[in-house]
XYZ file of C-alpha atoms in Angstrom:
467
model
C 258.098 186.067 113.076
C 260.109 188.945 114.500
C 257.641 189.592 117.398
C 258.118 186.078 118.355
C 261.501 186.125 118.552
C 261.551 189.180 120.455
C 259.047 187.556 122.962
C 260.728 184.621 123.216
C 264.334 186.661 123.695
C 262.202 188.657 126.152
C 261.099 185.798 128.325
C 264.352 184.467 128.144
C 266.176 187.243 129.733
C 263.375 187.567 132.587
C 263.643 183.823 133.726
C 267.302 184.557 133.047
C 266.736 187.607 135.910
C 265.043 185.548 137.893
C 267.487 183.022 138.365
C 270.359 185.210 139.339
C 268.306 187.615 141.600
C 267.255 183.995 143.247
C 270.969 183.118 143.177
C 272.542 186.074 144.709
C 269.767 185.752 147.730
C 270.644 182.455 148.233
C 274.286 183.383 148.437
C 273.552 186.224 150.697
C 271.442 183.511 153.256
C 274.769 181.297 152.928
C 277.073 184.018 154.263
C 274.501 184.803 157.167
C 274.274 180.897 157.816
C 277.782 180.385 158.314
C 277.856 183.977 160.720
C 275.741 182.504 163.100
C 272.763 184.508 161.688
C 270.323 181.613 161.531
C 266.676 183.993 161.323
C 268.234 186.227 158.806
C 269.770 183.447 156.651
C 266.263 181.685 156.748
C 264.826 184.863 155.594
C 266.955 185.216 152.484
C 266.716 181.338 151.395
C 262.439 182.317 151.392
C 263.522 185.246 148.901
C 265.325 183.315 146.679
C 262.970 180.334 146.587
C 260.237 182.850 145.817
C 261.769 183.978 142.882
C 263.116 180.517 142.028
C 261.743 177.269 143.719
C 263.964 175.043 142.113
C 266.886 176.610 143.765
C 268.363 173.368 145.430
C 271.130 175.326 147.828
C 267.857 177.563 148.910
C 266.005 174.552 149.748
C 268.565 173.168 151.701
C 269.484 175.944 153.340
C 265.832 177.100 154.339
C 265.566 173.304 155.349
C 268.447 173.732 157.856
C 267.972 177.091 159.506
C 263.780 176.835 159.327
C 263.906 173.478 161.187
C 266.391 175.575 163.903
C 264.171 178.305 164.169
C 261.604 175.869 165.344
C 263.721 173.873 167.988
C 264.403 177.202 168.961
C 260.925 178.649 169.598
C 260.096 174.897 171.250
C 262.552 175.048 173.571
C 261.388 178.297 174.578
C 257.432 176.824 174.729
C 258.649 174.172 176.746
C 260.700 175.968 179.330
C 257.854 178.426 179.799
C 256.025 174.825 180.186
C 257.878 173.536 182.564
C 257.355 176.923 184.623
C 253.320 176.743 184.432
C 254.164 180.019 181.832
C 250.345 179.233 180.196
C 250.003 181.859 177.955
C 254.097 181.734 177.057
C 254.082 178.179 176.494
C 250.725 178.573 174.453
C 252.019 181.707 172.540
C 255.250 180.037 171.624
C 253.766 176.873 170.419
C 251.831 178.953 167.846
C 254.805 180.528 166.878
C 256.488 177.677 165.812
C 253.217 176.506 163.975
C 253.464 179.723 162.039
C 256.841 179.501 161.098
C 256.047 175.205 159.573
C 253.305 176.973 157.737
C 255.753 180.385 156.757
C 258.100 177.652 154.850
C 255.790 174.727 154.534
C 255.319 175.595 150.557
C 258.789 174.773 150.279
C 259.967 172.505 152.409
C 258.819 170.438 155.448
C 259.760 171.313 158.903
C 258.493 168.648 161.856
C 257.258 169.447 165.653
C 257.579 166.687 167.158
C 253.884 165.218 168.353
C 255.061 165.101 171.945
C 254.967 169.038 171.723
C 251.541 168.502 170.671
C 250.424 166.610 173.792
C 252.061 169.474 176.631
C 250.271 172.571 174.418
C 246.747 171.036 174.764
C 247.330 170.414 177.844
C 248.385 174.152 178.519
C 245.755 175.430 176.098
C 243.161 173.877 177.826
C 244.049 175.401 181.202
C 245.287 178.547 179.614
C 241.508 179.144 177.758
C 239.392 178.136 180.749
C 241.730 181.144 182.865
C 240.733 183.756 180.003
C 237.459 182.071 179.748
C 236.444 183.327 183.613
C 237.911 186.455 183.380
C 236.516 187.924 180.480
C 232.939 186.517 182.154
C 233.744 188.345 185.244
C 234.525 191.435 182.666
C 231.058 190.928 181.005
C 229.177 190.857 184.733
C 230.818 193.694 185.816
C 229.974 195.316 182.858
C 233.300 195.961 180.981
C 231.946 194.684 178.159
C 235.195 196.208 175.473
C 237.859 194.578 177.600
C 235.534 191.140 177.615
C 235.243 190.930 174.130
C 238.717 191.452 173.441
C 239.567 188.148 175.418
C 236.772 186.426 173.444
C 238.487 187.752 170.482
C 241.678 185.218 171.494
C 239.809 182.583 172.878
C 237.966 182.460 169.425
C 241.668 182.629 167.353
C 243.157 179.405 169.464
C 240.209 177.495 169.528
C 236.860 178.375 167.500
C 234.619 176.244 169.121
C 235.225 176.907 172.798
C 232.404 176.419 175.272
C 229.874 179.443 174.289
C 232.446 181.916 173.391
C 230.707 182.568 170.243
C 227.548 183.789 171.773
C 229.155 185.306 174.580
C 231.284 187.532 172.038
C 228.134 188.762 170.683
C 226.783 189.997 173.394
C 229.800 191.730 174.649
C 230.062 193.748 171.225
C 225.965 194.081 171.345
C 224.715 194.823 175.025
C 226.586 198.138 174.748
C 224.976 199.151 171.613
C 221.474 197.506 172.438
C 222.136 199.772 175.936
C 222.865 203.198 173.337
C 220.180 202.467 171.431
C 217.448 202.267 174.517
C 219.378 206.011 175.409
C 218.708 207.077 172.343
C 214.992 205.934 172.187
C 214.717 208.174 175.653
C 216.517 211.096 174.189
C 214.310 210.736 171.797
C 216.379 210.371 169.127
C 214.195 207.979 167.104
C 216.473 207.451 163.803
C 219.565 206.789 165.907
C 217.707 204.399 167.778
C 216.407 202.705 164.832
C 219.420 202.580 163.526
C 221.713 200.967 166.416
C 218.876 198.508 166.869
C 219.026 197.554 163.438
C 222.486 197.121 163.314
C 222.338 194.815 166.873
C 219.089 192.534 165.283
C 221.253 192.190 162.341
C 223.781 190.346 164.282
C 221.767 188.678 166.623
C 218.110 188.084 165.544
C 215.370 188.722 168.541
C 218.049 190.318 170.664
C 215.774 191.510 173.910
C 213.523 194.033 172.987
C 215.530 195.618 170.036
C 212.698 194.692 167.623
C 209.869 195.833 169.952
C 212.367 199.273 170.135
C 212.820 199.477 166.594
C 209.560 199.944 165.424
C 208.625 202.303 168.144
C 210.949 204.438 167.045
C 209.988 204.603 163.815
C 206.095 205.249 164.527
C 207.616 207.872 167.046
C 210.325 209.024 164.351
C 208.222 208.815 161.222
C 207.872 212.200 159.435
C 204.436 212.226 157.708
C 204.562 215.005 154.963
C 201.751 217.031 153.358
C 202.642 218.391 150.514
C 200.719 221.772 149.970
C 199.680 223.140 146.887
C 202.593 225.138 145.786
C 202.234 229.380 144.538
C 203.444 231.419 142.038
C 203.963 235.050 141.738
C 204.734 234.639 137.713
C 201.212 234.375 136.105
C 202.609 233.875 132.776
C 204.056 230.741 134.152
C 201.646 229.191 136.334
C 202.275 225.422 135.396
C 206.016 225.367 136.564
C 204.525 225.700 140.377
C 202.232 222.606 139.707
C 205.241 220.557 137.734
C 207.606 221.711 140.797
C 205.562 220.154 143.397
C 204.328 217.100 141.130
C 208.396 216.428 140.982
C 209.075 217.177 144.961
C 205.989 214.527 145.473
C 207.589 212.031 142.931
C 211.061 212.340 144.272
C 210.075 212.245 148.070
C 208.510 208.869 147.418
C 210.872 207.217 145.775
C 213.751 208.188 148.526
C 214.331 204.505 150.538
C 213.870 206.125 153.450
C 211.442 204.299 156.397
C 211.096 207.735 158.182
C 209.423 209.669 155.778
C 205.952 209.181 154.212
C 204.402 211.113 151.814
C 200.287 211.954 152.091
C 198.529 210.375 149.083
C 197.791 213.892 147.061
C 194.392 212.872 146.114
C 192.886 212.541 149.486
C 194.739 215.580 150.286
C 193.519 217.869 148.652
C 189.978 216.164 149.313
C 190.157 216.893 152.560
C 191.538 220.246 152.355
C 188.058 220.798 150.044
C 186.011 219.328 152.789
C 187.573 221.581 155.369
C 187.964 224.417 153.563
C 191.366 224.922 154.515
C 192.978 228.605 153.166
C 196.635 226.619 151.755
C 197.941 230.129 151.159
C 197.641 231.396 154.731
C 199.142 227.986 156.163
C 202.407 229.844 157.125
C 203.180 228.692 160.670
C 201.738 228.697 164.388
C 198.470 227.796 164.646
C 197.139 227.474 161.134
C 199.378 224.858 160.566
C 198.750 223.138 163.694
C 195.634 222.782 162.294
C 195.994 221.899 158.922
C 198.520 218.998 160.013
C 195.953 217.797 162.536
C 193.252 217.909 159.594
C 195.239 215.981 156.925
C 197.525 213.798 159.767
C 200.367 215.389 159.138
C 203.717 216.751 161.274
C 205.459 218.230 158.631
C 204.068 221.156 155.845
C 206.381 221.415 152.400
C 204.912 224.596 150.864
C 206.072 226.398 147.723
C 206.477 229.393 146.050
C 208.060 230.160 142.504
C 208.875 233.618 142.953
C 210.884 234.700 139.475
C 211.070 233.653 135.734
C 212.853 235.262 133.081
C 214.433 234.386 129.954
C 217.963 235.969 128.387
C 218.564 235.915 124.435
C 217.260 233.209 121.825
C 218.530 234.962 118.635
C 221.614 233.575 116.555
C 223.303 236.131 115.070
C 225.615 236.153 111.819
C 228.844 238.383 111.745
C 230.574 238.477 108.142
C 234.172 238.199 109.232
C 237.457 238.511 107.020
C 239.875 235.887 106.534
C 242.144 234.181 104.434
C 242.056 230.918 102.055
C 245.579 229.363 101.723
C 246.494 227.742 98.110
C 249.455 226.033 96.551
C 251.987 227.990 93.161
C 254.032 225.889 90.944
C 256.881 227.152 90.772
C 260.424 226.050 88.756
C 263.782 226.923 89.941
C 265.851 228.784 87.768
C 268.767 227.029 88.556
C 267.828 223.399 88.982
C 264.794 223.487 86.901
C 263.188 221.654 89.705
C 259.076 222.381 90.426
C 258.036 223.088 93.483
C 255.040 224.731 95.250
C 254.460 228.044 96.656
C 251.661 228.651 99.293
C 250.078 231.778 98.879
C 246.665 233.119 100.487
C 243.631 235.092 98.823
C 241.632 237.195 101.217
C 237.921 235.816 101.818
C 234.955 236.700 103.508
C 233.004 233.795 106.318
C 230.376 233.881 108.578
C 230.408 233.129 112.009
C 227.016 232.677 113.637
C 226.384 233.139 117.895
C 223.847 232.600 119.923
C 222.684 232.030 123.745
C 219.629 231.302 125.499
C 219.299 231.261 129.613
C 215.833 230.285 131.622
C 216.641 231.685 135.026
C 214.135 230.416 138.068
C 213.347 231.335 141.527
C 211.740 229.264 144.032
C 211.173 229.189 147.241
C 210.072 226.498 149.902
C 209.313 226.171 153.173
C 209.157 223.062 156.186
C 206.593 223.686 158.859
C 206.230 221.725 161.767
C 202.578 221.025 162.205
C 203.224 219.573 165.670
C 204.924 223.199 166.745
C 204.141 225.633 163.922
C 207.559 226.404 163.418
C 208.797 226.726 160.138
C 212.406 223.860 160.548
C 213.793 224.676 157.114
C 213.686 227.403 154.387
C 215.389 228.347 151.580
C 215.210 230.149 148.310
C 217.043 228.588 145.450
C 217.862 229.566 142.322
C 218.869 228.268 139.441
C 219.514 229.583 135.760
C 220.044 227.008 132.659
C 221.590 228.155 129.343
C 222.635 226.692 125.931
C 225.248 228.534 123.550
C 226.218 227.937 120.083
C 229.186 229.000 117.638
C 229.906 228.274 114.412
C 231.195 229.279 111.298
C 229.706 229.101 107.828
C 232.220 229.142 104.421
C 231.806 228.003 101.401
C 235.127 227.671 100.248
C 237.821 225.019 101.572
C 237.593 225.081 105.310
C 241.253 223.036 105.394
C 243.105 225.927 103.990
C 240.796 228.870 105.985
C 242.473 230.800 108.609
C 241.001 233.977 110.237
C 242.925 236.764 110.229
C 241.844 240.904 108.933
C 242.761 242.774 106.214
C 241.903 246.720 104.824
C 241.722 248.088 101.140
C 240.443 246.626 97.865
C 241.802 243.181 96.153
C 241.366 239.811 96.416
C 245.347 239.329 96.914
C 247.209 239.275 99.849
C 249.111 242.402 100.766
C 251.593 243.966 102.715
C 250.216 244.421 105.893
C 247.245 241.991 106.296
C 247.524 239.727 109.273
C 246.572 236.060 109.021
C 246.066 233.930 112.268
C 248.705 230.842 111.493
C 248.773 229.379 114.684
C 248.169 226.079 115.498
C 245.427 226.817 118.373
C 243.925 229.700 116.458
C 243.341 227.680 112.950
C 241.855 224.569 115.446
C 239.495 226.580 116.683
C 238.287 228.291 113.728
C 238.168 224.407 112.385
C 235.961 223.489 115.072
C 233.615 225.871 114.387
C 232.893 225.686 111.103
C 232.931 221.511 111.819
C 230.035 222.109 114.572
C 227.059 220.301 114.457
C 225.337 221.954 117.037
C 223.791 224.938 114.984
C 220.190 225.776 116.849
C 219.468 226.501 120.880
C 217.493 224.378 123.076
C 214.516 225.767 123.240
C 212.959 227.496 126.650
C 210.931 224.760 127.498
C 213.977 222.187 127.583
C 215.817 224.750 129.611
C 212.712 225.462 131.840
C 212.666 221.500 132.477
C 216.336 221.098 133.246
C 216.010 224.309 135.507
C 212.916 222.763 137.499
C 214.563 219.466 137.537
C 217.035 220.768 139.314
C 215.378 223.435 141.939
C 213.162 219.959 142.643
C 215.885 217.553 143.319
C 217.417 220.137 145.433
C 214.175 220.255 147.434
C 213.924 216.798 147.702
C 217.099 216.725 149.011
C 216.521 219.248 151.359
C 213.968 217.443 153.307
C 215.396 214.037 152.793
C 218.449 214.759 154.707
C 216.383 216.831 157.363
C 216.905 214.817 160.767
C 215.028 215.888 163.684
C 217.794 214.135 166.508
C 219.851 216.884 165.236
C 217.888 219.419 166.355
């Protein structure tokens, strides 16, 4: 019941807030009212119907100065009609709309239809003036400046004439025209990119589609994945699992510009053709060997260091203390009361580590130059560690701490570790779960993983219109 209340008292003294901050607005839009102040006065009797619409002075009061801020703005639309003033007359017509729609929620503020009647007939001559100018800007070319007039056109009247396709194709002859540049340039995947980008606005645009897949049969990269070496005999499947992974990963990047060879006929062919993968370096040999399997670009591999750290979990018998409680009585008030006291003991804490550490190396060869485009030797090291802490007593009341001589009492001199961080983290060892190491084949995985994504990545992101 007494959260209800408080709710209820709550909402109470919000709507309560409300009210006055509408009040004191609507006070403040009286004052400016009565100065002369008319657009400021307005503005203050929208605050304080915002925050209260039932505010009847507010209403009034926004009534009275909104419906003068109108007559204002239409005297100004029709003195700039009377003048010929197009786009002032237009402009200030649509000023006046926006201020019956600002206060509309509220109350209702008229134009009288007559006003109507003179901005048609200035919109219509005022949109047919813009209309020929920006189409002079579009045939001579200025095709930024044209759209920005089709831009307005569009906001006073949506439907004009064939403004709507004439916008397009100011905003997408210049990038149609960047994207044919960029075709000659030879800078296929910009091409194919800007033409995208203009078909997805305007379907069958000129020739972007006919553009857009030349440039990516031009553009395509079609990679051969070579049989990737090792120099660590001990570990001759990680080259095989490397490349299986680069293969995987390459072909399931959304990318249109790259293509993998199917690995099968590869290495079919490279049987048939007796092709030496290991001396495929650059130049001419792999000239040949892209011409052989229809390839541009060579991926070969080389893991070129394993080794392994640690693996053993070690115990160290450590000294430490177990806290327990005295009864005591007071001589004096013969009241009990409890006495903590500590008895030295003896716990185990156990630590291990294990680290795979790898070293591979790759290489991209154009097979259309013999150039080798990209190479890099990564490396990458995985490791797993464990702590914790073995006792058989009650692990509540352990602390760590150190202690010399004989006894199981405490003494002058021993040191116990009372602190709050130190006995948390001698808790959260001997709470661990974690009491074993991966083994080197998990760490070997995450390692390869890794060094494989990174070569994916590598030749994913490799663009030749950067180069």
């Amino acid at each position: 019941m007494k959260i209800i209340y408080y709710f209820i008292i709550s909402m109470f003294l919000l709507l309560g807030a409300g009210c006055s901050g509408s009040k004191s607005y609507s006070k403040k839009g009286r004052k400016l009212q009565e100065a002369g102040l008319n657009d400021e006065a307005a503005s203050f009797y929208l605050k304080a119907l915002q925050r209260n619409q039932k505010n009847v002075d507010a209403r009034i009061g926004l009534k009275q100065t909104g419906q003068i801020q109108i007559e204002k703005t239409l005297t100004s639309f029709y003195k700039a009609y009377s003048v010929t003033n197009y786009k002032e007359a237009v402009y200030k017509y649509q000023e006046a709309l926006t201020l019956q729609k600002r206060y509309g929620y509220f109350v209702g503020l008229e134009i009288p239809p007559y006003y109507e009647e003179y901005y048609t007939e200035m919109l219509v001559v005022y949109l047919d003036d813009r209309y020929e100018v920006a189409n002079d800007l579009l045939y001579d070319e200025n095709f930024n400046d044209a759209s920005l007039i089709y831009k307005e056109i569009l906001e006073l009247d949506s439907e004009y004439k064939d403004v709507k396709e004439l916008s397009i194709q100011s905003i997408i002859e210049p990038l149609y025209r960047k994207g044919v540049a960029s075709f000659s340039a030879e800078k296929y995947r910009k091409c194919y990119s800007i033409m995208s980008s203009v078909l997805l606005q305007k379907p069958m645009y000129k020739s972007a589609i006919d553009y857009k897949e030349r440039a990516l049969e031009e553009g395509q990269i079609v990679i051969a994945i070579l049989e990737f070496q090792t120099a660590v005999t001990r570990k001759a499947d990680l080259a095989s699992t490397i490349q299986s992974d680069v293969v995987s990963g390459l072909i399931s990047v959304k990318d249109p510009f790259l293509r993998v060879i199917d690995r099968s006929n590869m290495n079919e062919l490279i049987e048939e053709q007796k092709i030496n993968v290991n001396s495929t370096t650059s130049g001419n040999s792999a000239i040949k060997t892209g011409e052989l399997l229809g390839a541009n670009m060579l991926i070969k591999g080389k893991v070129l260091g394993y080794s392994t750290r640690g693996g053993e979990i070690k115990g160290i018998r450590k000294q430490g203390f177990e806290s327990y409680q005295v009864k005591k009585v007071n001589t004096e008030t013969k009241k009990t009361y409890y006495e903590t006291r500590y008895k030295r003991v003896y716990y185990t804490e156990y630590e291990g580590v294990r680290s795979v550490f790898m070293e591979v190396q790759y290489q991209m060869i154009s097979a259309e130059t013999g150039e080798v485009v990209n190479s890099n030797v990564l490396r990458e090291e995985k490791s797993d560690y464990v702590n914790y802490v073995v006792y058989s007593g009650n692990y509540n009341k352990l602390y760590a701490g150190k202690y010399s001589g004989k006894g199981s009492g405490y003494k002058k001199g021993d040191v116990i570790y009372k602190s709050y961080s130190q006995q948390n983290k001698l808790k959260k060892k001997v709470k661990s779960s974690k009491r074993t190491l991966k083994s080197e084949q998990e760490l070997a995985a995450k390692a390869v993983n890794q060094i494989s994504s990174n070569i994916v990545r590598a030749i994913s992101s490799y663009n030749p219109d950067e180069n």
